[in-house]
Amino acid sequence: EIELTIYRCIKEIVSNAIKHAHAKSINLEMNISNKQLYVIIIDDGIGFDLKKNAIKKNAGIGLINLTNRINALGGELLINTAPKKGTEIKIALNNCGVLTN
């Protein structure tokens, strides 16, 4: 279940970077160490105003769903973005014993 959720989140983030941000480059880094998983996804797309996006009706639902999925696993999702600056998304998940077998 953990692996599938992480896979689906990464797939959604990459799809959004291509579809909405028009990214030409996407860098994905994944580290697993001592039952901790870190995923960092950085794109060179158009970025967005995170505060403004959260206020718009129906905007950011995908981001809310991503956050809820990661939170349900006891993890954290952080987003760093700005218009014309690309987007960096970090996923941190502790106690992932299933991932370190």
Short mmCIF file of N, CA, C and O in Angstrom, two decimals:
data_model
loop_
_atom_site.label_atom_id
_atom_site.label_comp_id
_atom_site.label_asym_id
_atom_site.label_seq_id
_atom_site.Cartn_x
_atom_site.Cartn_y
_atom_site.Cartn_z
N GLU A 1 0.82 -1.20 0.00
CA GLU A 1 0.00 0.00 0.00
C GLU A 1 0.86 1.26 0.00
O GLU A 1 0.56 2.21 -0.71
N ILE A 2 1.94 1.26 0.79
CA ILE A 2 2.83 2.42 0.85
C ILE A 2 3.46 2.67 -0.52
O ILE A 2 3.44 3.79 -1.03
N GLU A 3 4.01 1.61 -1.10
CA GLU A 3 4.68 1.74 -2.38
C GLU A 3 3.73 2.24 -3.46
O GLU A 3 4.08 3.11 -4.26
N LEU A 4 2.52 1.71 -3.48
CA LEU A 4 1.54 2.11 -4.48
C LEU A 4 1.14 3.57 -4.31
O LEU A 4 1.03 4.32 -5.29
N THR A 5 0.95 4.01 -3.08
CA THR A 5 0.59 5.40 -2.82
C THR A 5 1.71 6.34 -3.26
O THR A 5 1.45 7.35 -3.92
N ILE A 6 2.94 6.00 -2.92
CA ILE A 6 4.08 6.83 -3.33
C ILE A 6 4.17 6.88 -4.85
O ILE A 6 4.36 7.95 -5.45
N TYR A 7 4.04 5.73 -5.50
CA TYR A 7 4.07 5.66 -6.96
C TYR A 7 3.01 6.58 -7.57
O TYR A 7 3.29 7.36 -8.49
N ARG A 8 1.79 6.48 -7.08
CA ARG A 8 0.69 7.30 -7.62
C ARG A 8 0.93 8.79 -7.40
O ARG A 8 0.60 9.61 -8.26
N CYS A 9 1.47 9.14 -6.25
CA CYS A 9 1.77 10.56 -5.98
C CYS A 9 2.85 11.08 -6.93
O CYS A 9 2.70 12.16 -7.50
N ILE A 10 3.91 10.30 -7.11
CA ILE A 10 4.98 10.72 -8.02
C ILE A 10 4.42 10.84 -9.44
O ILE A 10 4.71 11.81 -10.15
N LYS A 11 3.62 9.89 -9.85
CA LYS A 11 3.03 9.92 -11.19
C LYS A 11 2.19 11.18 -11.37
O LYS A 11 2.26 11.84 -12.41
N GLU A 12 1.39 11.53 -10.38
CA GLU A 12 0.55 12.72 -10.47
C GLU A 12 1.39 14.00 -10.52
O GLU A 12 1.11 14.90 -11.30
N ILE A 13 2.43 14.06 -9.71
CA ILE A 13 3.29 15.24 -9.69
C ILE A 13 3.97 15.42 -11.05
O ILE A 13 4.01 16.53 -11.60
N VAL A 14 4.51 14.35 -11.60
CA VAL A 14 5.19 14.42 -12.90
C VAL A 14 4.18 14.77 -14.01
O VAL A 14 4.46 15.62 -14.86
N SER A 15 3.01 14.17 -13.98
CA SER A 15 1.97 14.48 -14.97
C SER A 15 1.57 15.95 -14.91
O SER A 15 1.41 16.61 -15.94
N ASN A 16 1.42 16.48 -13.69
CA ASN A 16 1.07 17.89 -13.53
C ASN A 16 2.17 18.80 -14.05
O ASN A 16 1.89 19.85 -14.65
N ALA A 17 3.42 18.42 -13.82
CA ALA A 17 4.54 19.23 -14.29
C ALA A 17 4.54 19.32 -15.82
O ALA A 17 4.82 20.37 -16.39
N ILE A 18 4.19 18.21 -16.46
CA ILE A 18 4.16 18.20 -17.92
C ILE A 18 2.92 18.93 -18.44
O ILE A 18 3.02 19.81 -19.30
N LYS A 19 1.76 18.59 -17.89
CA LYS A 19 0.49 19.10 -18.40
C LYS A 19 0.24 20.57 -18.06
O LYS A 19 -0.13 21.36 -18.92
N HIS A 20 0.43 20.93 -16.80
CA HIS A 20 0.06 22.28 -16.36
C HIS A 20 1.24 23.25 -16.34
O HIS A 20 1.07 24.43 -16.64
N ALA A 21 2.41 22.77 -15.96
CA ALA A 21 3.57 23.66 -15.83
C ALA A 21 4.38 23.76 -17.11
O ALA A 21 5.26 24.59 -17.22
N HIS A 22 4.08 22.87 -18.07
CA HIS A 22 4.81 22.86 -19.34
C HIS A 22 6.32 22.72 -19.12
O HIS A 22 7.12 23.37 -19.79
N ALA A 23 6.67 21.88 -18.16
CA ALA A 23 8.08 21.67 -17.82
C ALA A 23 8.82 20.99 -18.96
O ALA A 23 8.30 20.07 -19.59
N LYS A 24 10.02 21.45 -19.19
CA LYS A 24 10.89 20.82 -20.19
C LYS A 24 11.85 19.85 -19.52
O LYS A 24 12.39 18.95 -20.14
N SER A 25 12.05 20.04 -18.23
CA SER A 25 12.97 19.20 -17.46
C SER A 25 12.35 18.90 -16.10
O SER A 25 11.83 19.80 -15.43
N ILE A 26 12.43 17.64 -15.70
CA ILE A 26 11.94 17.21 -14.38
C ILE A 26 13.02 16.35 -13.76
O ILE A 26 13.48 15.39 -14.35
N ASN A 27 13.42 16.72 -12.56
CA ASN A 27 14.44 15.97 -11.83
C ASN A 27 13.78 15.28 -10.64
O ASN A 27 13.11 15.94 -9.84
N LEU A 28 13.96 13.98 -10.54
CA LEU A 28 13.38 13.21 -9.44
C LEU A 28 14.52 12.55 -8.67
O LEU A 28 15.36 11.89 -9.26
N GLU A 29 14.52 12.78 -7.38
CA GLU A 29 15.53 12.17 -6.51
C GLU A 29 14.79 11.41 -5.41
O GLU A 29 13.86 11.93 -4.80
N MET A 30 15.23 10.18 -5.15
CA MET A 30 14.60 9.37 -4.10
C MET A 30 15.70 8.76 -3.25
O MET A 30 16.63 8.15 -3.78
N ASN A 31 15.58 8.94 -1.95
CA ASN A 31 16.54 8.37 -1.01
C ASN A 31 15.78 7.58 0.04
O ASN A 31 14.79 8.05 0.58
N ILE A 32 16.28 6.39 0.33
CA ILE A 32 15.72 5.57 1.39
C ILE A 32 16.87 5.23 2.33
O ILE A 32 17.88 4.69 1.92
N SER A 33 16.69 5.61 3.60
CA SER A 33 17.74 5.37 4.57
C SER A 33 17.13 5.26 5.96
O SER A 33 16.31 6.10 6.36
N ASN A 34 17.51 4.24 6.68
CA ASN A 34 17.04 4.05 8.06
C ASN A 34 15.53 4.20 8.19
O ASN A 34 15.03 4.94 9.03
N LYS A 35 14.81 3.49 7.32
CA LYS A 35 13.34 3.50 7.34
C LYS A 35 12.73 4.87 7.05
O LYS A 35 11.58 5.13 7.40
N GLN A 36 13.49 5.75 6.41
CA GLN A 36 12.97 7.05 6.02
C GLN A 36 13.07 7.19 4.51
O GLN A 36 14.10 6.87 3.92
N LEU A 37 11.99 7.67 3.90
CA LEU A 37 11.94 7.88 2.46
C LEU A 37 11.84 9.37 2.19
O LEU A 37 11.03 10.07 2.80
N TYR A 38 12.69 9.83 1.30
CA TYR A 38 12.65 11.22 0.86
C TYR A 38 12.55 11.23 -0.66
O TYR A 38 13.33 10.57 -1.34
N VAL A 39 11.59 11.96 -1.17
CA VAL A 39 11.43 12.13 -2.61
C VAL A 39 11.43 13.62 -2.89
O VAL A 39 10.71 14.38 -2.22
N ILE A 40 12.24 14.03 -3.85
CA ILE A 40 12.28 15.43 -4.25
C ILE A 40 12.06 15.46 -5.76
O ILE A 40 12.76 14.79 -6.51
N ILE A 41 11.08 16.25 -6.18
CA ILE A 41 10.77 16.40 -7.60
C ILE A 41 10.85 17.89 -7.93
O ILE A 41 10.14 18.70 -7.33
N ILE A 42 11.72 18.23 -8.86
CA ILE A 42 11.93 19.62 -9.25
C ILE A 42 11.68 19.75 -10.74
O ILE A 42 12.20 18.96 -11.53
N ASP A 43 10.87 20.75 -11.12
CA ASP A 43 10.65 21.00 -12.55
C ASP A 43 11.01 22.44 -12.90
O ASP A 43 11.10 23.29 -12.02
N ASP A 44 11.23 22.67 -14.18
CA ASP A 44 11.56 24.01 -14.66
C ASP A 44 10.36 24.67 -15.33
O ASP A 44 10.50 25.53 -16.20
N GLY A 45 9.18 24.28 -14.91
CA GLY A 45 7.94 24.79 -15.50
C GLY A 45 7.62 26.21 -15.08
O GLY A 45 8.44 26.91 -14.49
N ILE A 46 6.39 26.60 -15.36
CA ILE A 46 5.97 27.99 -15.15
C ILE A 46 5.72 28.32 -13.68
O ILE A 46 5.60 29.50 -13.33
N GLY A 47 5.64 27.33 -12.82
CA GLY A 47 5.38 27.58 -11.40
C GLY A 47 4.00 28.18 -11.20
O GLY A 47 3.22 28.33 -12.13
N PHE A 48 3.69 28.54 -9.97
CA PHE A 48 2.39 29.15 -9.68
C PHE A 48 2.45 29.80 -8.31
O PHE A 48 3.36 29.56 -7.52
N ASP A 49 1.47 30.64 -8.04
CA ASP A 49 1.34 31.29 -6.74
C ASP A 49 0.56 30.34 -5.84
O ASP A 49 -0.65 30.17 -6.01
N LEU A 50 1.24 29.72 -4.92
CA LEU A 50 0.62 28.69 -4.08
C LEU A 50 -0.55 29.25 -3.27
O LEU A 50 -1.60 28.62 -3.16
N LYS A 51 -0.40 30.44 -2.70
CA LYS A 51 -1.48 31.03 -1.90
C LYS A 51 -2.69 31.35 -2.76
O LYS A 51 -3.82 31.07 -2.39
N LYS A 52 -2.46 31.93 -3.90
CA LYS A 52 -3.55 32.28 -4.80
C LYS A 52 -4.25 31.03 -5.32
O LYS A 52 -5.46 30.98 -5.43
N ASN A 53 -3.47 30.00 -5.63
CA ASN A 53 -4.01 28.75 -6.14
C ASN A 53 -4.92 28.09 -5.10
O ASN A 53 -5.95 27.52 -5.45
N ALA A 54 -4.57 28.17 -3.85
CA ALA A 54 -5.35 27.54 -2.78
C ALA A 54 -6.69 28.24 -2.57
O ALA A 54 -7.65 27.63 -2.10
N ILE A 55 -6.77 29.51 -2.93
CA ILE A 55 -7.99 30.29 -2.71
C ILE A 55 -9.02 30.06 -3.82
O ILE A 55 -10.21 30.04 -3.57
N LYS A 56 -8.55 29.86 -5.06
CA LYS A 56 -9.46 29.68 -6.19
C LYS A 56 -10.32 28.44 -6.01
O LYS A 56 -9.86 27.41 -5.55
N LYS A 57 -11.60 28.57 -6.41
CA LYS A 57 -12.51 27.43 -6.33
C LYS A 57 -12.03 26.33 -7.27
O LYS A 57 -11.75 26.57 -8.42
N ASN A 58 -11.94 25.12 -6.76
CA ASN A 58 -11.52 23.92 -7.48
C ASN A 58 -10.04 23.90 -7.87
O ASN A 58 -9.57 22.93 -8.42
N ALA A 59 -9.33 24.99 -7.65
CA ALA A 59 -7.89 24.99 -7.94
C ALA A 59 -7.17 24.33 -6.79
O ALA A 59 -7.52 24.51 -5.63
N GLY A 60 -6.20 23.57 -7.07
CA GLY A 60 -5.40 22.96 -6.02
C GLY A 60 -5.99 21.70 -5.42
O GLY A 60 -5.46 21.18 -4.45
N ILE A 61 -7.07 21.18 -5.98
CA ILE A 61 -7.66 19.96 -5.44
C ILE A 61 -6.65 18.81 -5.55
O ILE A 61 -6.53 18.00 -4.64
N GLY A 62 -5.93 18.77 -6.65
CA GLY A 62 -4.91 17.73 -6.81
C GLY A 62 -3.85 17.83 -5.74
O GLY A 62 -3.39 16.81 -5.20
N LEU A 63 -3.44 19.05 -5.39
CA LEU A 63 -2.45 19.26 -4.35
C LEU A 63 -2.99 18.84 -2.98
O LEU A 63 -2.28 18.26 -2.17
N ILE A 64 -4.26 19.14 -2.76
CA ILE A 64 -4.89 18.74 -1.49
C ILE A 64 -4.95 17.21 -1.41
O ILE A 64 -4.63 16.62 -0.37
N ASN A 65 -5.32 16.56 -2.52
CA ASN A 65 -5.37 15.10 -2.53
C ASN A 65 -3.99 14.49 -2.30
O ASN A 65 -3.86 13.50 -1.57
N LEU A 66 -2.96 15.06 -2.93
CA LEU A 66 -1.60 14.58 -2.72
C LEU A 66 -1.21 14.70 -1.25
O LEU A 66 -0.68 13.77 -0.65
N THR A 67 -1.48 15.86 -0.68
CA THR A 67 -1.15 16.09 0.72
C THR A 67 -1.89 15.10 1.62
O THR A 67 -1.30 14.52 2.53
N ASN A 68 -3.17 14.88 1.35
CA ASN A 68 -3.95 13.94 2.15
C ASN A 68 -3.42 12.51 2.05
O ASN A 68 -3.37 11.79 3.05
N ARG A 69 -3.01 12.10 0.86
CA ARG A 69 -2.46 10.75 0.68
C ARG A 69 -1.17 10.57 1.48
O ARG A 69 -0.99 9.55 2.15
N ILE A 70 -0.29 11.55 1.40
CA ILE A 70 0.98 11.46 2.13
C ILE A 70 0.74 11.55 3.63
O ILE A 70 1.33 10.80 4.41
N ASN A 71 -0.14 12.44 4.06
CA ASN A 71 -0.46 12.56 5.48
C ASN A 71 -1.06 11.26 6.03
O ASN A 71 -0.81 10.89 7.17
N ALA A 72 -1.86 10.57 5.21
CA ALA A 72 -2.47 9.30 5.65
C ALA A 72 -1.40 8.25 5.93
O ALA A 72 -1.63 7.33 6.73
N LEU A 73 -0.24 8.40 5.30
CA LEU A 73 0.88 7.48 5.55
C LEU A 73 1.78 7.97 6.69
O LEU A 73 2.80 7.35 6.99
N GLY A 74 1.40 9.09 7.30
CA GLY A 74 2.21 9.66 8.37
C GLY A 74 3.37 10.49 7.86
O GLY A 74 4.32 10.76 8.59
N GLY A 75 3.28 10.92 6.62
CA GLY A 75 4.35 11.70 6.00
C GLY A 75 4.00 13.16 5.86
O GLY A 75 2.99 13.64 6.36
N GLU A 76 4.88 13.85 5.14
CA GLU A 76 4.72 15.28 4.94
C GLU A 76 5.03 15.63 3.49
O GLU A 76 5.97 15.08 2.90
N LEU A 77 4.25 16.52 2.91
CA LEU A 77 4.47 17.00 1.56
C LEU A 77 4.70 18.50 1.62
O LEU A 77 3.88 19.23 2.19
N LEU A 78 5.81 18.95 1.08
CA LEU A 78 6.15 20.38 1.06
C LEU A 78 6.26 20.85 -0.37
O LEU A 78 6.86 20.17 -1.21
N ILE A 79 5.72 22.04 -0.65
CA ILE A 79 5.74 22.59 -2.00
C ILE A 79 6.42 23.95 -1.96
O ILE A 79 6.08 24.81 -1.16
N ASN A 80 7.40 24.12 -2.85
CA ASN A 80 8.09 25.39 -2.99
C ASN A 80 7.95 25.81 -4.45
O ASN A 80 8.48 25.14 -5.34
N THR A 81 7.22 26.89 -4.70
CA THR A 81 6.99 27.34 -6.07
C THR A 81 6.69 28.82 -6.09
O THR A 81 6.35 29.42 -5.07
N ALA A 82 6.83 29.39 -7.26
CA ALA A 82 6.47 30.79 -7.51
C ALA A 82 6.31 30.95 -9.01
O ALA A 82 6.90 30.19 -9.79
N PRO A 83 5.48 31.91 -9.43
CA PRO A 83 5.32 32.11 -10.87
C PRO A 83 6.67 32.32 -11.56
O PRO A 83 7.53 33.04 -11.07
N LYS A 84 6.85 31.65 -12.67
CA LYS A 84 8.06 31.71 -13.51
C LYS A 84 9.30 31.15 -12.83
O LYS A 84 10.41 31.40 -13.25
N LYS A 85 9.14 30.40 -11.73
CA LYS A 85 10.28 29.88 -10.98
C LYS A 85 10.32 28.36 -10.90
O LYS A 85 11.15 27.79 -10.21
N GLY A 86 9.38 27.68 -11.56
CA GLY A 86 9.35 26.23 -11.45
C GLY A 86 8.76 25.79 -10.12
O GLY A 86 8.28 26.60 -9.33
N THR A 87 8.81 24.49 -9.88
CA THR A 87 8.22 23.94 -8.66
C THR A 87 9.12 22.85 -8.09
O THR A 87 9.69 22.06 -8.83
N GLU A 88 9.23 22.85 -6.77
CA GLU A 88 9.95 21.81 -6.05
C GLU A 88 8.98 21.20 -5.05
O GLU A 88 8.37 21.91 -4.26
N ILE A 89 8.82 19.89 -5.12
CA ILE A 89 7.94 19.18 -4.20
C ILE A 89 8.77 18.15 -3.45
O ILE A 89 9.49 17.36 -4.07
N LYS A 90 8.65 18.17 -2.13
CA LYS A 90 9.38 17.22 -1.28
C LYS A 90 8.39 16.36 -0.53
O LYS A 90 7.42 16.86 0.03
N ILE A 91 8.66 15.08 -0.52
CA ILE A 91 7.88 14.12 0.25
C ILE A 91 8.81 13.50 1.28
O ILE A 91 9.89 13.02 0.92
N ALA A 92 8.41 13.52 2.53
CA ALA A 92 9.18 12.89 3.59
C ALA A 92 8.26 11.89 4.30
O ALA A 92 7.15 12.24 4.69
N LEU A 93 8.75 10.67 4.41
CA LEU A 93 7.93 9.62 5.02
C LEU A 93 8.81 8.82 5.97
O LEU A 93 9.82 8.26 5.56
N ASN A 94 8.43 8.80 7.24
CA ASN A 94 9.21 8.09 8.26
C ASN A 94 8.66 6.69 8.49
O ASN A 94 7.51 6.40 8.17
N ASN A 95 9.48 5.84 9.07
CA ASN A 95 9.09 4.48 9.45
C ASN A 95 8.58 3.66 8.30
O ASN A 95 7.53 3.01 8.38
N CYS A 96 9.30 3.67 7.20
CA CYS A 96 8.92 2.91 6.01
C CYS A 96 9.67 1.58 5.97
O CYS A 96 10.42 1.31 5.04
N GLY A 97 9.47 0.77 6.96
CA GLY A 97 10.16 -0.51 7.01
C GLY A 97 9.92 -1.38 5.78
O GLY A 97 10.77 -2.11 5.34
N VAL A 98 8.74 -1.26 5.20
CA VAL A 98 8.39 -2.04 4.03
C VAL A 98 9.32 -1.68 2.87
O VAL A 98 9.67 -2.51 2.06
N LEU A 99 9.75 -0.42 2.82
CA LEU A 99 10.56 0.05 1.70
C LEU A 99 12.03 -0.31 1.83
O LEU A 99 12.79 -0.16 0.89
N THR A 100 12.48 -0.75 3.00
CA THR A 100 13.90 -0.98 3.20
C THR A 100 14.25 -2.46 3.36
O THR A 100 15.27 -2.79 3.93
N ASN A 101 13.40 -3.35 2.87
CA ASN A 101 13.65 -4.78 3.07
C ASN A 101 14.73 -5.30 2.20
O ASN A 101 15.34 -5.10 1.40
#
